[in-house]
PDB file of N, CA and C in Angstrom:
ATOM      1  N   UNK A   1     112.066 126.478  83.690  1.00 87.00           N
ATOM      2  CA  UNK A   1     113.370 126.603  83.823  1.00 87.00           C
ATOM      3  C   UNK A   1     113.694 127.765  84.844  1.00 87.00           C
ATOM      4  N   UNK A   2     114.479 127.374  85.998  1.00 92.00           N
ATOM      5  CA  UNK A   2     114.976 128.529  86.741  1.00 92.00           C
ATOM      6  C   UNK A   2     116.198 128.412  87.364  1.00 92.00           C
ATOM      7  N   UNK A   3     116.830 129.460  87.840  1.00 94.00           N
ATOM      8  CA  UNK A   3     118.131 129.585  88.271  1.00 94.00           C
ATOM      9  C   UNK A   3     117.923 129.835  89.509  1.00 94.00           C
ATOM     10  N   UNK A   4     118.641 129.160  90.544  1.00 93.00           N
ATOM     11  CA  UNK A   4     118.577 129.488  91.970  1.00 93.00           C
ATOM     12  C   UNK A   4     120.096 130.109  92.382  1.00 93.00           C
ATOM     13  N   UNK A   5     119.984 131.160  93.092  1.00 93.00           N
ATOM     14  CA  UNK A   5     121.442 131.640  93.559  1.00 93.00           C
ATOM     15  C   UNK A   5     121.194 131.398  95.202  1.00 93.00           C
ATOM     16  N   UNK A   6     121.934 130.643  95.634  1.00 88.00           N
ATOM     17  CA  UNK A   6     122.002 130.205  97.126  1.00 88.00           C
ATOM     18  C   UNK A   6     123.175 130.837  97.799  1.00 88.00           C
ATOM     19  N   UNK A   7     122.972 131.748  98.568  1.00 82.00           N
ATOM     20  CA  UNK A   7     123.969 132.320  99.421  1.00 82.00           C
ATOM     21  C   UNK A   7     124.663 131.361 100.335  1.00 82.00           C
ATOM     22  N   UNK A   8     126.011 131.209 100.290  1.00 82.00           N
ATOM     23  CA  UNK A   8     126.822 130.403 101.272  1.00 82.00           C
ATOM     24  C   UNK A   8     128.129 131.023 101.585  1.00 82.00           C
ATOM     25  N   UNK A   9     128.044 132.468 101.782  1.00 83.00           N
ATOM     26  CA  UNK A   9     129.474 133.107 102.338  1.00 83.00           C
ATOM     27  C   UNK A   9     129.176 133.461 103.792  1.00 83.00           C
ATOM     28  N   UNK A  10     128.152 133.401 104.310  1.00 87.00           N
ATOM     29  CA  UNK A  10     127.952 133.866 105.627  1.00 87.00           C
ATOM     30  C   UNK A  10     126.625 133.256 106.187  1.00 87.00           C
ATOM     31  N   UNK A  11     126.153 133.796 107.263  1.00 87.00           N
ATOM     32  CA  UNK A  11     124.875 133.225 107.875  1.00 87.00           C
ATOM     33  C   UNK A  11     125.073 132.193 108.793  1.00 87.00           C
ATOM     34  N   UNK A  12     124.289 131.238 109.018  1.00 88.00           N
ATOM     35  CA  UNK A  12     124.044 130.189 110.103  1.00 88.00           C
ATOM     36  C   UNK A  12     125.180 129.306 109.990  1.00 88.00           C
ATOM     37  N   UNK A  13     125.554 129.034 108.724  1.00 88.00           N
ATOM     38  CA  UNK A  13     126.592 127.834 108.603  1.00 88.00           C
ATOM     39  C   UNK A  13     128.175 128.491 108.896  1.00 88.00           C
ATOM     40  N   UNK A  14     128.149 129.693 108.853  1.00 89.00           N
ATOM     41  CA  UNK A  14     129.522 130.279 109.295  1.00 89.00           C
ATOM     42  C   UNK A  14     129.532 130.955 110.380  1.00 89.00           C
ATOM     43  N   UNK A  15     128.412 131.016 111.373  1.00 89.00           N
ATOM     44  CA  UNK A  15     128.399 131.722 112.521  1.00 89.00           C
ATOM     45  C   UNK A  15     128.718 130.889 113.704  1.00 89.00           C
ATOM     46  N   UNK A  16     128.874 131.682 114.858  1.00 93.00           N
ATOM     47  CA  UNK A  16     129.506 130.733 116.023  1.00 93.00           C
ATOM     48  C   UNK A  16     128.377 129.918 116.218  1.00 93.00           C
ATOM     49  N   UNK A  17     128.919 128.546 116.704  1.00 95.00           N
ATOM     50  CA  UNK A  17     127.975 127.497 117.174  1.00 95.00           C
ATOM     51  C   UNK A  17     128.591 127.129 118.636  1.00 95.00           C
ATOM     52  N   UNK A  18     127.585 126.555 119.388  1.00 96.00           N
ATOM     53  CA  UNK A  18     127.810 125.868 120.797  1.00 96.00           C
ATOM     54  C   UNK A  18     126.765 124.876 121.126  1.00 96.00           C
ATOM     55  N   UNK A  19     127.157 124.303 122.150  1.00 97.00           N
ATOM     56  CA  UNK A  19     126.369 123.286 122.900  1.00 97.00           C
ATOM     57  C   UNK A  19     126.664 123.358 124.357  1.00 97.00           C
ATOM     58  N   UNK A  20     125.521 123.577 124.934  1.00 97.00           N
ATOM     59  CA  UNK A  20     125.890 123.793 126.554  1.00 97.00           C
ATOM     60  C   UNK A  20     126.479 122.655 127.222  1.00 97.00           C
ATOM     61  N   UNK A  21     127.247 122.888 128.423  1.00 97.00           N
ATOM     62  CA  UNK A  21     128.051 121.720 128.837  1.00 97.00           C
ATOM     63  C   UNK A  21     127.248 120.384 129.332  1.00 97.00           C
ATOM     64  N   UNK A  22     125.988 120.666 129.747  1.00 97.00           N
ATOM     65  CA  UNK A  22     125.221 119.457 129.890  1.00 97.00           C
ATOM     66  C   UNK A  22     124.574 118.923 128.691  1.00 97.00           C
ATOM     67  N   UNK A  23     124.540 119.618 127.416  1.00 96.00           N
ATOM     68  CA  UNK A  23     124.254 118.819 126.254  1.00 96.00           C
ATOM     69  C   UNK A  23     122.672 119.173 125.981  1.00 96.00           C
ATOM     70  N   UNK A  24     121.989 119.733 126.679  1.00 98.00           N
ATOM     71  CA  UNK A  24     120.577 120.049 126.806  1.00 98.00           C
ATOM     72  C   UNK A  24     120.123 121.162 125.728  1.00 98.00           C
ATOM     73  N   UNK A  25     121.319 121.913 125.123  1.00 98.00           N
ATOM     74  CA  UNK A  25     120.773 123.049 124.480  1.00 98.00           C
ATOM     75  C   UNK A  25     122.093 123.358 123.594  1.00 98.00           C
ATOM     76  N   UNK A  26     121.635 124.226 122.400  1.00 97.00           N
ATOM     77  CA  UNK A  26     122.606 124.489 121.411  1.00 97.00           C
ATOM     78  C   UNK A  26     122.171 125.791 120.630  1.00 97.00           C
ATOM     79  N   UNK A  27     123.053 126.161 120.055  1.00 95.00           N
ATOM     80  CA  UNK A  27     122.888 127.579 119.289  1.00 95.00           C
ATOM     81  C   UNK A  27     123.646 127.656 118.196  1.00 95.00           C
ATOM     82  N   UNK A  28     123.276 128.093 117.148  1.00 94.00           N
ATOM     83  CA  UNK A  28     124.035 128.675 115.991  1.00 94.00           C
ATOM     84  C   UNK A  28     123.728 130.182 115.654  1.00 94.00           C
ATOM     85  N   UNK A  29     124.577 130.874 115.605  1.00 93.00           N
ATOM     86  CA  UNK A  29     124.436 132.320 115.198  1.00 93.00           C
ATOM     87  C   UNK A  29     124.270 132.630 113.945  1.00 93.00           C
ATOM     88  N   UNK A  30     123.241 133.396 113.526  1.00 91.00           N
ATOM     89  CA  UNK A  30     123.021 133.717 111.956  1.00 91.00           C
ATOM     90  C   UNK A  30     123.360 135.313 111.857  1.00 91.00           C
ATOM     91  N   UNK A  31     124.616 135.693 111.232  1.00 92.00           N
ATOM     92  CA  UNK A  31     124.668 136.871 111.060  1.00 92.00           C
ATOM     93  C   UNK A  31     125.138 137.497 109.707  1.00 92.00           C
ATOM     94  N   UNK A  32     124.723 138.473 109.035  1.00 93.00           N
ATOM     95  CA  UNK A  32     125.117 138.906 107.753  1.00 93.00           C
ATOM     96  C   UNK A  32     125.554 140.180 107.862  1.00 93.00           C
ATOM     97  N   UNK A  33     126.250 140.719 106.957  1.00 92.00           N
ATOM     98  CA  UNK A  33     126.596 142.313 106.783  1.00 92.00           C
ATOM     99  C   UNK A  33     126.160 142.611 105.363  1.00 92.00           C
ATOM    100  N   UNK A  34     126.027 143.709 105.009  1.00 95.00           N
ATOM    101  CA  UNK A  34     125.433 144.174 103.948  1.00 95.00           C
ATOM    102  C   UNK A  34     126.379 143.995 102.591  1.00 95.00           C
ATOM    103  N   UNK A  35     127.521 144.178 102.885  1.00 93.00           N
ATOM    104  CA  UNK A  35     128.522 143.827 101.717  1.00 93.00           C
ATOM    105  C   UNK A  35     128.324 142.360 101.177  1.00 93.00           C
ATOM    106  N   UNK A  36     127.992 141.659 102.166  1.00 92.00           N
ATOM    107  CA  UNK A  36     128.003 139.900 101.729  1.00 92.00           C
ATOM    108  C   UNK A  36     126.578 139.760 100.772  1.00 92.00           C
ATOM    109  N   UNK A  37     125.570 140.591 101.355  1.00 94.00           N
ATOM    110  CA  UNK A  37     124.242 140.287 100.547  1.00 94.00           C
ATOM    111  C   UNK A  37     124.641 140.913  99.010  1.00 94.00           C
ATOM    112  N   UNK A  38     125.075 142.368  99.181  1.00 96.00           N
ATOM    113  CA  UNK A  38     125.167 143.077  97.829  1.00 96.00           C
ATOM    114  C   UNK A  38     126.036 142.043  96.841  1.00 96.00           C
ATOM    115  N   UNK A  39     126.887 141.278  97.364  1.00 94.00           N
ATOM    116  CA  UNK A  39     127.898 140.593  96.426  1.00 94.00           C
ATOM    117  C   UNK A  39     126.911 139.605  95.796  1.00 94.00           C
ATOM    118  N   UNK A  40     126.187 139.003  96.425  1.00 94.00           N
ATOM    119  CA  UNK A  40     125.366 137.872  95.852  1.00 94.00           C
ATOM    120  C   UNK A  40     124.023 138.304  95.244  1.00 94.00           C
ATOM    121  N   UNK A  41     123.495 139.375  95.521  1.00 96.00           N
ATOM    122  CA  UNK A  41     122.423 139.985  94.900  1.00 96.00           C
ATOM    123  C   UNK A  41     122.520 140.442  93.510  1.00 96.00           C
ATOM    124  N   UNK A  42     123.751 141.142  93.286  1.00 97.00           N
ATOM    125  CA  UNK A  42     124.405 141.724  92.098  1.00 97.00           C
ATOM    126  C   UNK A  42     124.401 140.521  91.161  1.00 97.00           C
ATOM    127  N   UNK A  43     125.136 139.292  91.628  1.00 96.00           N
ATOM    128  CA  UNK A  43     125.088 138.137  90.659  1.00 96.00           C
ATOM    129  C   UNK A  43     123.632 137.747  90.317  1.00 96.00           C
ATOM    130  N   UNK A  44     122.854 137.767  91.112  1.00 97.00           N
ATOM    131  CA  UNK A  44     121.376 137.076  90.609  1.00 97.00           C
ATOM    132  C   UNK A  44     120.818 138.356  89.778  1.00 97.00           C
ATOM    133  N   UNK A  45     120.769 139.395  90.041  1.00 98.00           N
ATOM    134  CA  UNK A  45     120.275 140.611  89.203  1.00 98.00           C
ATOM    135  C   UNK A  45     120.831 140.382  87.679  1.00 98.00           C
ATOM    136  N   UNK A  46     121.992 140.411  87.781  1.00 98.00           N
ATOM    137  CA  UNK A  46     122.853 140.076  86.361  1.00 98.00           C
ATOM    138  C   UNK A  46     122.389 138.962  85.552  1.00 98.00           C
ATOM    139  N   UNK A  47     122.203 137.964  86.231  1.00 97.00           N
ATOM    140  CA  UNK A  47     121.721 136.669  85.763  1.00 97.00           C
ATOM    141  C   UNK A  47     120.165 136.955  85.198  1.00 97.00           C
ATOM    142  N   UNK A  48     119.302 137.606  85.951  1.00 97.00           N
ATOM    143  CA  UNK A  48     118.072 137.804  85.743  1.00 97.00           C
ATOM    144  C   UNK A  48     118.001 138.639  84.371  1.00 97.00           C
ATOM    145  N   UNK A  49     118.991 139.657  84.262  1.00 97.00           N
ATOM    146  CA  UNK A  49     119.068 140.510  83.029  1.00 97.00           C
ATOM    147  C   UNK A  49     119.404 139.586  81.830  1.00 97.00           C
ATOM    148  N   UNK A  50     119.935 138.523  81.865  1.00 97.00           N
ATOM    149  CA  UNK A  50     120.300 137.573  80.773  1.00 97.00           C
ATOM    150  C   UNK A  50     119.198 136.740  80.404  1.00 97.00           C
ATOM    151  N   UNK A  51     118.104 136.735  81.256  1.00 97.00           N
ATOM    152  CA  UNK A  51     117.034 135.587  81.218  1.00 97.00           C
ATOM    153  C   UNK A  51     115.655 136.430  81.093  1.00 97.00           C
ATOM    154  N   UNK A  52     114.781 136.377  81.902  1.00 96.00           N
ATOM    155  CA  UNK A  52     113.337 137.099  81.654  1.00 96.00           C
ATOM    156  C   UNK A  52     113.158 138.204  82.498  1.00 96.00           C
ATOM    157  N   UNK A  53     114.193 138.665  83.046  1.00 97.00           N
ATOM    158  CA  UNK A  53     114.293 139.936  83.944  1.00 97.00           C
ATOM    159  C   UNK A  53     113.291 139.931  85.215  1.00 97.00           C
ATOM    160  N   UNK A  54     113.410 138.812  85.706  1.00 97.00           N
ATOM    161  CA  UNK A  54     112.580 138.751  86.955  1.00 97.00           C
ATOM    162  C   UNK A  54     113.459 137.963  88.225  1.00 97.00           C
ATOM    163  N   UNK A  55     113.371 138.502  89.301  1.00 97.00           N
ATOM    164  CA  UNK A  55     114.031 137.890  90.411  1.00 97.00           C
ATOM    165  C   UNK A  55     113.138 138.028  91.595  1.00 97.00           C
ATOM    166  N   UNK A  56     113.097 136.662  92.435  1.00 97.00           N
ATOM    167  CA  UNK A  56     112.457 136.409  93.588  1.00 97.00           C
ATOM    168  C   UNK A  56     113.275 136.016  94.646  1.00 97.00           C
ATOM    169  N   UNK A  57     113.241 136.919  95.800  1.00 97.00           N
ATOM    170  CA  UNK A  57     114.052 137.003  96.846  1.00 97.00           C
ATOM    171  C   UNK A  57     113.231 135.986  97.915  1.00 97.00           C
ATOM    172  N   UNK A  58     113.592 134.918  98.397  1.00 96.00           N
ATOM    173  CA  UNK A  58     112.970 133.999  99.192  1.00 96.00           C
ATOM    174  C   UNK A  58     113.581 133.973 100.362  1.00 96.00           C
ATOM    175  N   UNK A  59     112.853 134.054 101.449  1.00 95.00           N
ATOM    176  CA  UNK A  59     113.305 134.348 102.805  1.00 95.00           C
ATOM    177  C   UNK A  59     112.291 134.006 104.044  1.00 95.00           C
ATOM    178  N   UNK A  60     112.799 134.223 105.202  1.00 95.00           N
ATOM    179  CA  UNK A  60     111.931 134.099 106.407  1.00 95.00           C
ATOM    180  C   UNK A  60     111.842 135.493 107.127  1.00 95.00           C
ATOM    181  N   UNK A  61     111.688 136.611 106.206  1.00 96.00           N
ATOM    182  CA  UNK A  61     111.519 137.810 106.889  1.00 96.00           C
ATOM    183  C   UNK A  61     110.263 138.138 107.615  1.00 96.00           C
ATOM    184  N   UNK A  62     109.485 137.033 107.894  1.00 96.00           N
ATOM    185  CA  UNK A  62     108.326 137.205 108.973  1.00 96.00           C
ATOM    186  C   UNK A  62     108.855 136.898 110.244  1.00 96.00           C
ATOM    187  N   UNK A  63     110.051 136.227 110.344  1.00 95.00           N
ATOM    188  CA  UNK A  63     110.380 135.725 111.501  1.00 95.00           C
ATOM    189  C   UNK A  63     111.991 136.176 111.820  1.00 95.00           C
ATOM    190  N   UNK A  64     112.777 136.582 110.935  1.00 95.00           N
ATOM    191  CA  UNK A  64     114.329 136.607 111.095  1.00 95.00           C
ATOM    192  C   UNK A  64     114.569 138.136 110.650  1.00 95.00           C
ATOM    193  N   UNK A  65     115.438 138.686 111.607  1.00 95.00           N
ATOM    194  CA  UNK A  65     115.996 140.080 111.241  1.00 95.00           C
ATOM    195  C   UNK A  65     116.918 140.038 110.086  1.00 95.00           C
ATOM    196  N   UNK A  66     117.812 138.918 109.944  1.00 94.00           N
ATOM    197  CA  UNK A  66     118.624 138.637 108.822  1.00 94.00           C
ATOM    198  C   UNK A  66     117.852 138.816 107.542  1.00 94.00           C
ATOM    199  N   UNK A  67     116.751 138.187 107.348  1.00 95.00           N
ATOM    200  CA  UNK A  67     115.880 138.127 106.100  1.00 95.00           C
ATOM    201  C   UNK A  67     115.433 139.694 105.992  1.00 95.00           C
ATOM    202  N   UNK A  68     115.134 140.363 106.974  1.00 97.00           N
ATOM    203  CA  UNK A  68     114.719 141.701 106.756  1.00 97.00           C
ATOM    204  C   UNK A  68     115.770 142.466 106.158  1.00 97.00           C
ATOM    205  N   UNK A  69     117.114 142.419 106.747  1.00 97.00           N
ATOM    206  CA  UNK A  69     118.033 143.026 106.083  1.00 97.00           C
ATOM    207  C   UNK A  69     118.227 142.590 104.528  1.00 97.00           C
ATOM    208  N   UNK A  70     118.133 141.346 104.312  1.00 96.00           N
ATOM    209  CA  UNK A  70     118.228 140.938 102.887  1.00 96.00           C
ATOM    210  C   UNK A  70     117.173 141.500 102.135  1.00 96.00           C
ATOM    211  N   UNK A  71     115.922 141.736 102.682  1.00 97.00           N
ATOM    212  CA  UNK A  71     114.956 142.380 101.771  1.00 97.00           C
ATOM    213  C   UNK A  71     115.232 143.841 101.486  1.00 97.00           C
ATOM    214  N   UNK A  72     115.601 144.478 102.467  1.00 97.00           N
ATOM    215  CA  UNK A  72     116.036 146.025 102.413  1.00 97.00           C
ATOM    216  C   UNK A  72     116.972 146.293 101.559  1.00 97.00           C
ATOM    217  N   UNK A  73     118.125 145.281 101.476  1.00 97.00           N
ATOM    218  CA  UNK A  73     119.302 145.689 100.675  1.00 97.00           C
ATOM    219  C   UNK A  73     119.070 145.232  99.356  1.00 97.00           C
ATOM    220  N   UNK A  74     118.298 144.084  99.073  1.00 97.00           N
ATOM    221  CA  UNK A  74     117.942 143.527  97.474  1.00 97.00           C
ATOM    222  C   UNK A  74     117.101 144.789  96.940  1.00 97.00           C
ATOM    223  N   UNK A  75     116.257 145.446  97.860  1.00 97.00           N
ATOM    224  CA  UNK A  75     115.260 146.309  97.351  1.00 97.00           C
ATOM    225  C   UNK A  75     115.966 147.760  96.953  1.00 97.00           C
ATOM    226  N   UNK A  76     117.213 147.861  97.645  1.00 97.00           N
ATOM    227  CA  UNK A  76     118.001 149.187  97.040  1.00 97.00           C
ATOM    228  C   UNK A  76     118.681 149.085  96.095  1.00 97.00           C
ATOM    229  N   UNK A  77     119.235 147.671  95.836  1.00 97.00           N
ATOM    230  CA  UNK A  77     119.963 147.138  94.684  1.00 97.00           C
ATOM    231  C   UNK A  77     118.942 147.103  93.380  1.00 97.00           C
ATOM    232  N   UNK A  78     117.748 146.769  93.552  1.00 97.00           N
ATOM    233  CA  UNK A  78     116.741 146.703  92.554  1.00 97.00           C
ATOM    234  C   UNK A  78     116.917 148.115  91.738  1.00 97.00           C
ATOM    235  N   UNK A  79     117.036 149.228  92.523  1.00 97.00           N
ATOM    236  CA  UNK A  79     117.178 150.245  91.545  1.00 97.00           C
ATOM    237  C   UNK A  79     118.199 150.460  90.621  1.00 97.00           C
ATOM    238  N   UNK A  80     119.187 149.776  90.794  1.00 97.00           N
ATOM    239  CA  UNK A  80     120.132 149.666  89.768  1.00 97.00           C
ATOM    240  C   UNK A  80     119.908 148.888  88.585  1.00 97.00           C
ATOM    241  N   UNK A  81     118.814 147.973  88.634  1.00 98.00           N
ATOM    242  CA  UNK A  81     118.533 147.235  87.664  1.00 98.00           C
ATOM    243  C   UNK A  81     116.965 147.443  87.306  1.00 98.00           C
ATOM    244  N   UNK A  82     116.549 148.724  86.743  1.00 97.00           N
ATOM    245  CA  UNK A  82     115.197 149.019  86.577  1.00 97.00           C
ATOM    246  C   UNK A  82     114.502 148.137  85.535  1.00 97.00           C
ATOM    247  N   UNK A  83     115.214 147.234  84.740  1.00 98.00           N
ATOM    248  CA  UNK A  83     114.551 146.298  83.964  1.00 98.00           C
ATOM    249  C   UNK A  83     114.132 145.165  84.399  1.00 98.00           C
ATOM    250  N   UNK A  84     114.538 144.978  85.913  1.00 98.00           N
ATOM    251  CA  UNK A  84     114.299 143.332  86.567  1.00 98.00           C
ATOM    252  C   UNK A  84     113.243 143.704  87.469  1.00 98.00           C
ATOM    253  N   UNK A  85     112.310 142.985  87.256  1.00 97.00           N
ATOM    254  CA  UNK A  85     111.031 143.140  88.332  1.00 97.00           C
ATOM    255  C   UNK A  85     111.759 142.149  89.536  1.00 97.00           C
ATOM    256  N   UNK A  86     111.356 142.642  90.706  1.00 97.00           N
ATOM    257  CA  UNK A  86     111.759 141.939  91.988  1.00 97.00           C
ATOM    258  C   UNK A  86     110.295 141.735  92.787  1.00 97.00           C
ATOM    259  N   UNK A  87     110.380 140.343  93.238  1.00 97.00           N
ATOM    260  CA  UNK A  87     109.157 140.092  94.229  1.00 97.00           C
ATOM    261  C   UNK A  87     109.946 139.364  95.463  1.00 97.00           C
ATOM    262  N   UNK A  88     109.257 139.464  96.652  1.00 97.00           N
ATOM    263  CA  UNK A  88     109.748 138.654  97.613  1.00 97.00           C
ATOM    264  C   UNK A  88     108.659 137.745  98.065  1.00 97.00           C
ATOM    265  N   UNK A  89     109.161 136.507  98.662  1.00 97.00           N
ATOM    266  CA  UNK A  89     108.260 135.617  99.246  1.00 97.00           C
ATOM    267  C   UNK A  89     108.867 134.926 100.322  1.00 97.00           C
ATOM    268  N   UNK A  90     107.742 134.422 101.307  1.00 97.00           N
ATOM    269  CA  UNK A  90     108.403 133.672 102.533  1.00 97.00           C
ATOM    270  C   UNK A  90     108.676 132.208 101.748  1.00 97.00           C
ATOM    271  N   UNK A  91     109.576 131.569 102.386  1.00 95.00           N
ATOM    272  CA  UNK A  91     110.100 130.335 101.788  1.00 95.00           C
ATOM    273  C   UNK A  91     108.744 129.155 101.796  1.00 95.00           C
ATOM    274  N   UNK A  92     108.144 129.474 102.750  1.00 95.00           N
ATOM    275  CA  UNK A  92     106.773 128.175 102.845  1.00 95.00           C
ATOM    276  C   UNK A  92     105.953 128.510 101.652  1.00 95.00           C
ATOM    277  N   UNK A  93     105.609 129.756 101.373  1.00 96.00           N
ATOM    278  CA  UNK A  93     104.826 130.141 100.119  1.00 96.00           C
ATOM    279  C   UNK A  93     105.535 129.701  98.839  1.00 96.00           C
ATOM    280  N   UNK A  94     106.870 130.171  98.841  1.00 97.00           N
ATOM    281  CA  UNK A  94     107.608 129.875  97.618  1.00 97.00           C
ATOM    282  C   UNK A  94     107.625 128.560  97.476  1.00 97.00           C
ATOM    283  N   UNK A  95     107.985 127.671  98.357  1.00 96.00           N
ATOM    284  CA  UNK A  95     107.918 126.289  97.912  1.00 96.00           C
ATOM    285  C   UNK A  95     106.438 125.699  97.535  1.00 96.00           C
ATOM    286  N   UNK A  96     105.516 126.139  97.735  1.00 97.00           N
ATOM    287  CA  UNK A  96     104.093 125.694  97.345  1.00 97.00           C
ATOM    288  C   UNK A  96     103.969 126.394  95.877  1.00 97.00           C
ATOM    289  N   UNK A  97     104.439 127.503  95.902  1.00 96.00           N
ATOM    290  CA  UNK A  97     104.070 128.202  94.472  1.00 96.00           C
ATOM    291  C   UNK A  97     105.211 127.594  93.354  1.00 96.00           C
ATOM    292  N   UNK A  98     106.472 126.755  93.707  1.00 95.00           N
ATOM    293  CA  UNK A  98     107.070 126.242  92.839  1.00 95.00           C
ATOM    294  C   UNK A  98     106.408 124.977  92.376  1.00 95.00           C
ATOM    295  N   UNK A  99     105.576 124.330  93.149  1.00 95.00           N
ATOM    296  CA  UNK A  99     104.737 123.336  92.670  1.00 95.00           C
ATOM    297  C   UNK A  99     103.549 123.510  91.838  1.00 95.00           C
ATOM    298  N   UNK A 100     103.006 124.644  92.473  1.00 97.00           N
ATOM    299  CA  UNK A 100     101.745 125.076  91.722  1.00 97.00           C
ATOM    300  C   UNK A 100     101.905 125.894  90.324  1.00 97.00           C
ATOM    301  N   UNK A 101     102.977 126.681  90.450  1.00 95.00           N
ATOM    302  CA  UNK A 101     103.100 127.426  89.324  1.00 95.00           C
ATOM    303  C   UNK A 101     104.729 127.881  89.034  1.00 95.00           C
ATOM    304  N   UNK A 102     105.366 126.833  88.715  1.00 95.00           N
ATOM    305  CA  UNK A 102     106.868 127.089  88.505  1.00 95.00           C
ATOM    306  C   UNK A 102     107.076 128.079  87.556  1.00 95.00           C
ATOM    307  N   UNK A 103     106.308 128.486  86.346  1.00 94.00           N
ATOM    308  CA  UNK A 103     106.774 129.268  85.491  1.00 94.00           C
ATOM    309  C   UNK A 103     106.657 130.765  85.856  1.00 94.00           C
ATOM    310  N   UNK A 104     106.264 130.932  87.167  1.00 93.00           N
ATOM    311  CA  UNK A 104     106.306 132.274  87.736  1.00 93.00           C
ATOM    312  C   UNK A 104     107.682 132.737  88.133  1.00 93.00           C
ATOM    313  N   UNK A 105     108.629 131.573  88.370  1.00 96.00           N
ATOM    314  CA  UNK A 105     109.874 131.867  88.849  1.00 96.00           C
ATOM    315  C   UNK A 105     110.896 131.965  87.489  1.00 96.00           C
ATOM    316  N   UNK A 106     111.916 133.028  87.703  1.00 95.00           N
ATOM    317  CA  UNK A 106     113.097 132.978  86.753  1.00 95.00           C
ATOM    318  C   UNK A 106     114.376 132.711  87.551  1.00 95.00           C
ATOM    319  N   UNK A 107     114.933 133.835  88.193  1.00 96.00           N
ATOM    320  CA  UNK A 107     116.062 133.654  89.304  1.00 96.00           C
ATOM    321  C   UNK A 107     115.623 133.811  90.639  1.00 96.00           C
TER     322      UNK A 107
END
């Protein structure tokens, strides 16, 4: 039993998009600001407090600057929830861990 909070208020789905005139390249801008991260992180931490007091932040901080901002911000917010344990996983490892040991996850 796990609960997933997936952010959909900013990021790649809401950033600038475009395709070159010749159709040979395209781009999607992924941008977050701290207030957007704080909003969803508090919801996840509050949910964790009502469950097993554990939150896992899953991201691509190994390659994305936006994910590094997520990690930093969530770590700061964690100080407000001393009863909640926080861990960080890269998405590739998290997908494998969900199959191998799903009980390790809560929120």
